[in-house]
Amino acid sequence: MTRSTILVAGVAASACFLSAAVAQPVLIDFDTDGNGATLLPGQGFDGDTAYAALGVMIDVQSPRQSPLNLFDTQNPTGGDADLATGAAFGTPELGNVLIIQEIRNNPISIPDDDVRGGEITFSFDQLAGVTVNEIALLDLDENRLPTFTLELISGQTVVVDNMLGSLLNPAFPGNNSLRTYDLSAFGAVSSVGVEFNRVSGAIASLEFTPGEIVPAPGTAALCGLGGLVAVRRGRRRV
């Protein structure tokens, strides 16, 4: 299949994509893994296994070959008070968020987001893809917005740049800002990359809905259980 790329600036492309999934949403909030086990900051983060039970793999690419780590937003470390959350910043207390670890100065035991940024990619193994309902990002300035790269199950690549998203705490447009991005208009995807463009920041949560495979005529009885999905409800939706 020939792969094509669609560039989008600021808003969703007005293209005909696959219809949204009809299933229960799944929330990844980085406090617990795909099996419900508690995740701890400062121990590194294994993107191959943490959410494998949900059919999700998480990878990172960065200028310094930096690894992923979890950061506790209630107990900031590494001089990263700009990643703190709570009532003082007009946000919920988010607990853990996912960062690209700055390893030049700090060991993995001291969570510290990398100022040079990088790209975190979520890949989904569901045959029908998933619809990305919401990605929440922490501590991004309006002049350093992220780039989203979506691989559609149709084979197209969509690059979304300069999207403001929804700022949930307007008094904090830069440090400690919490922005949400609804990417559901693009339909079913097999992966989504979040690039921090030479700037630090964190992914606070990701919510997606698994796609629904429509059975061929005469196979409905065999596929009767196909719509069951594992759903883990996190502490909050932002």
Short mmCIF file of C-alpha atoms in Angstrom, two decimals:
data_model
loop_
_atom_site.label_atom_id
_atom_site.label_comp_id
_atom_site.label_asym_id
_atom_site.label_seq_id
_atom_site.Cartn_x
_atom_site.Cartn_y
_atom_site.Cartn_z
CA MET A 1 0.00 0.00 0.00
CA THR A 2 1.34 3.43 -0.91
CA ARG A 3 1.78 5.63 2.16
CA SER A 4 0.81 9.27 1.93
CA THR A 5 1.32 12.10 4.37
CA ILE A 6 -1.16 14.83 5.28
CA LEU A 7 0.17 17.96 6.96
CA VAL A 8 -2.22 19.75 9.28
CA ALA A 9 -1.63 23.17 10.86
CA GLY A 10 -3.62 23.93 13.96
CA VAL A 11 -6.90 22.16 13.25
CA ALA A 12 -8.16 18.78 12.21
CA ALA A 13 -7.97 17.96 8.52
CA SER A 14 -11.27 17.90 6.67
CA ALA A 15 -10.72 14.44 5.25
CA CYS A 16 -12.78 11.28 5.24
CA PHE A 17 -11.28 8.89 7.81
CA LEU A 18 -12.55 5.68 9.34
CA SER A 19 -15.50 6.04 11.66
CA ALA A 20 -14.93 6.34 15.40
CA ALA A 21 -14.93 3.19 17.47
CA VAL A 22 -17.92 2.07 19.51
CA ALA A 23 -16.46 0.64 22.72
CA GLN A 24 -15.52 1.65 26.24
CA PRO A 25 -12.64 4.15 26.57
CA VAL A 26 -9.35 3.12 28.15
CA LEU A 27 -7.39 5.57 30.29
CA ILE A 28 -3.63 5.48 30.80
CA ASP A 29 -2.68 7.78 33.68
CA PHE A 30 0.79 6.44 34.65
CA ASP A 31 -0.14 5.77 38.29
CA THR A 32 -0.80 2.09 37.59
CA ASP A 33 0.22 -0.21 34.75
CA GLY A 34 -2.02 -2.17 32.42
CA ASN A 35 -2.57 -4.83 35.08
CA GLY A 36 -3.42 -2.35 37.83
CA ALA A 37 -0.05 -2.56 39.61
CA THR A 38 1.32 0.65 41.14
CA LEU A 39 4.00 2.48 39.15
CA LEU A 40 6.71 4.36 41.01
CA PRO A 41 8.60 7.44 39.81
CA GLY A 42 12.38 7.44 39.67
CA GLN A 43 12.75 3.82 38.62
CA GLY A 44 12.66 4.26 34.88
CA PHE A 45 9.76 3.22 32.67
CA ASP A 46 9.54 0.14 30.46
CA GLY A 47 7.35 1.14 27.56
CA ASP A 48 7.38 -2.38 26.14
CA THR A 49 5.71 -3.97 29.16
CA ALA A 50 3.93 -1.33 31.26
CA TYR A 51 0.75 -1.34 29.17
CA ALA A 52 1.23 -4.47 27.08
CA ALA A 53 -1.90 -5.90 28.75
CA LEU A 54 -3.86 -3.09 27.08
CA GLY A 55 -2.19 -3.63 23.72
CA VAL A 56 -0.09 -0.47 23.99
CA MET A 57 3.65 -0.05 23.48
CA ILE A 58 5.45 3.21 24.29
CA ASP A 59 8.73 4.25 22.67
CA VAL A 60 10.96 7.32 22.85
CA GLN A 61 13.39 9.06 20.52
CA SER A 62 15.41 12.01 21.76
CA PRO A 63 18.53 14.01 20.81
CA ARG A 64 20.42 12.62 23.82
CA GLN A 65 19.07 9.07 23.58
CA SER A 66 17.34 9.76 26.88
CA PRO A 67 15.04 7.13 28.44
CA LEU A 68 11.50 7.44 29.70
CA ASN A 69 10.79 8.01 33.38
CA LEU A 70 7.87 8.79 35.66
CA PHE A 71 7.67 12.10 37.52
CA ASP A 72 5.62 12.66 40.68
CA THR A 73 3.84 16.00 40.23
CA GLN A 74 3.07 16.19 43.96
CA ASN A 75 6.76 15.90 44.88
CA PRO A 76 8.77 17.68 42.17
CA THR A 77 12.43 16.74 41.78
CA GLY A 78 15.31 17.83 39.56
CA GLY A 79 14.41 21.51 39.92
CA ASP A 80 11.19 20.92 37.98
CA ALA A 81 8.67 22.90 40.02
CA ASP A 82 7.04 23.74 36.68
CA LEU A 83 5.71 20.16 36.60
CA ALA A 84 3.87 20.51 39.91
CA THR A 85 0.07 20.16 39.86
CA GLY A 86 -2.76 20.85 42.26
CA ALA A 87 -5.12 23.58 43.38
CA ALA A 88 -2.36 26.21 43.51
CA PHE A 89 -1.97 25.79 39.74
CA GLY A 90 -5.62 25.36 38.85
CA THR A 91 -5.23 21.67 38.04
CA PRO A 92 -6.13 18.33 39.62
CA GLU A 93 -3.42 16.56 41.58
CA LEU A 94 -2.21 14.37 38.77
CA GLY A 95 0.24 12.07 40.52
CA ASN A 96 2.63 10.50 38.00
CA VAL A 97 3.26 11.87 34.53
CA LEU A 98 5.49 10.50 31.78
CA ILE A 99 8.69 12.39 30.92
CA ILE A 100 11.82 12.04 28.82
CA GLN A 101 14.49 11.81 31.50
CA GLU A 102 17.39 14.27 31.54
CA ILE A 103 20.34 11.94 32.15
CA ARG A 104 23.21 14.36 31.54
CA ASN A 105 23.12 15.67 35.11
CA ASN A 106 20.78 13.38 37.04
CA PRO A 107 20.49 9.64 37.59
CA ILE A 108 17.19 7.94 36.79
CA SER A 109 16.36 8.02 40.51
CA ILE A 110 15.96 11.81 40.27
CA PRO A 111 13.14 12.43 37.77
CA ASP A 112 13.97 15.49 35.66
CA ASP A 113 12.49 16.25 32.24
CA ASP A 114 14.90 16.79 29.36
CA VAL A 115 14.96 20.41 28.15
CA ARG A 116 15.88 19.25 24.62
CA GLY A 117 12.64 17.33 24.26
CA GLY A 118 12.10 14.38 21.95
CA GLU A 119 9.22 12.24 20.70
CA ILE A 120 7.14 9.74 22.67
CA THR A 121 5.18 7.30 20.50
CA PHE A 122 2.21 5.15 21.53
CA SER A 123 1.62 2.12 19.30
CA PHE A 124 -1.60 0.08 19.46
CA ASP A 125 -1.92 -3.57 18.49
CA GLN A 126 -5.71 -3.57 18.03
CA LEU A 127 -6.56 -4.77 14.50
CA ALA A 128 -9.14 -2.04 14.02
CA GLY A 129 -6.89 0.65 15.50
CA VAL A 130 -7.99 3.06 18.22
CA THR A 131 -9.53 6.50 18.41
CA VAL A 132 -7.43 8.92 20.48
CA ASN A 133 -9.98 10.81 22.53
CA GLU A 134 -7.61 12.89 24.59
CA ILE A 135 -3.95 13.46 25.33
CA ALA A 136 -3.14 15.73 28.28
CA LEU A 137 0.22 17.54 28.25
CA LEU A 138 1.82 19.37 31.15
CA ASP A 139 4.10 22.43 31.12
CA LEU A 140 4.05 23.59 27.49
CA ASP A 141 4.29 27.21 26.39
CA GLU A 142 2.12 28.47 23.54
CA ASN A 143 5.23 29.28 21.48
CA ARG A 144 6.60 25.73 21.86
CA LEU A 145 3.60 23.61 20.99
CA PRO A 146 3.89 19.87 20.33
CA THR A 147 3.76 18.04 17.01
CA PHE A 148 1.50 15.01 16.73
CA THR A 149 2.20 12.30 14.16
CA LEU A 150 -0.68 9.90 13.60
CA GLU A 151 -0.42 6.69 11.61
CA LEU A 152 -3.92 5.93 10.36
CA ILE A 153 -4.98 2.35 9.76
CA SER A 154 -5.77 3.46 6.21
CA GLY A 155 -2.00 3.77 5.68
CA GLN A 156 -1.84 7.56 5.73
CA THR A 157 0.43 9.58 8.02
CA VAL A 158 -1.05 12.77 9.47
CA VAL A 159 1.21 15.41 11.01
CA VAL A 160 -0.58 17.91 13.26
CA ASP A 161 1.39 21.03 14.09
CA ASN A 162 0.68 24.24 16.01
CA MET A 163 -2.45 22.97 17.73
CA LEU A 164 -3.21 24.99 20.86
CA GLY A 165 -5.45 22.39 22.45
CA SER A 166 -7.59 23.35 25.44
CA LEU A 167 -5.75 25.15 28.24
CA LEU A 168 -7.40 24.05 31.48
CA ASN A 169 -5.67 26.60 33.74
CA PRO A 170 -5.57 29.94 31.84
CA ALA A 171 -3.65 31.66 34.66
CA PHE A 172 -0.69 29.38 33.83
CA PRO A 173 -0.18 29.45 30.03
CA GLY A 174 3.46 28.32 30.32
CA ASN A 175 4.93 26.75 33.43
CA ASN A 176 2.51 24.26 35.05
CA SER A 177 0.09 24.61 32.14
CA LEU A 178 -2.22 21.66 31.49
CA ARG A 179 -3.47 21.27 27.93
CA THR A 180 -5.73 18.62 26.46
CA TYR A 181 -5.86 17.58 22.82
CA ASP A 182 -8.78 15.75 21.21
CA LEU A 183 -7.53 13.78 18.20
CA SER A 184 -10.69 11.74 17.65
CA ALA A 185 -11.55 13.60 14.43
CA PHE A 186 -8.77 11.71 12.68
CA GLY A 187 -10.47 8.36 13.23
CA ALA A 188 -8.76 5.03 13.79
CA VAL A 189 -4.98 5.10 14.24
CA SER A 190 -2.32 2.47 14.80
CA SER A 191 0.05 4.88 16.55
CA VAL A 192 0.39 8.47 17.73
CA GLY A 193 3.66 10.30 18.33
CA VAL A 194 3.94 13.32 20.62
CA GLU A 195 7.00 15.45 19.87
CA PHE A 196 8.23 18.02 22.37
CA ASN A 197 9.95 20.46 20.04
CA ARG A 198 13.24 21.20 21.83
CA VAL A 199 11.38 21.87 25.05
CA SER A 200 10.71 19.96 28.25
CA GLY A 201 7.25 18.77 29.23
CA ALA A 202 5.26 15.72 30.24
CA ILE A 203 2.36 13.52 29.15
CA ALA A 204 -0.20 13.52 31.94
CA SER A 205 -2.62 10.97 30.47
CA LEU A 206 -3.91 9.36 27.31
CA GLU A 207 -7.44 8.12 26.69
CA PHE A 208 -8.34 5.99 23.68
CA THR A 209 -11.23 3.89 22.46
CA PRO A 210 -10.44 0.57 20.76
CA GLY A 211 -11.84 0.16 17.28
CA GLU A 212 -14.64 -2.27 16.53
CA ILE A 213 -14.17 -4.96 13.90
CA VAL A 214 -17.36 -5.57 11.92
CA PRO A 215 -17.73 -9.33 11.31
CA ALA A 216 -18.35 -10.68 7.84
CA PRO A 217 -21.85 -12.08 7.18
CA GLY A 218 -22.28 -15.46 8.85
CA THR A 219 -19.43 -14.94 11.35
CA ALA A 220 -21.26 -12.91 13.98
CA ALA A 221 -21.60 -15.89 16.33
CA LEU A 222 -17.86 -16.52 16.18
CA CYS A 223 -17.09 -12.88 16.85
CA GLY A 224 -19.60 -12.41 19.66
CA LEU A 225 -16.86 -11.85 22.21
CA GLY A 226 -14.78 -9.64 19.96
CA GLY A 227 -16.12 -6.42 21.40
CA LEU A 228 -14.93 -7.11 24.92
CA VAL A 229 -12.09 -4.83 25.97
CA ALA A 230 -10.06 -4.41 29.12
CA VAL A 231 -10.96 -1.11 30.71
CA ARG A 232 -9.04 0.43 33.59
CA ARG A 233 -10.47 3.55 35.10
CA GLY A 234 -7.85 5.96 36.36
CA ARG A 235 -8.04 8.44 39.17
CA ARG A 236 -9.29 11.26 36.96
CA ARG A 237 -9.89 12.51 33.47
CA VAL A 238 -8.47 15.89 32.60
#
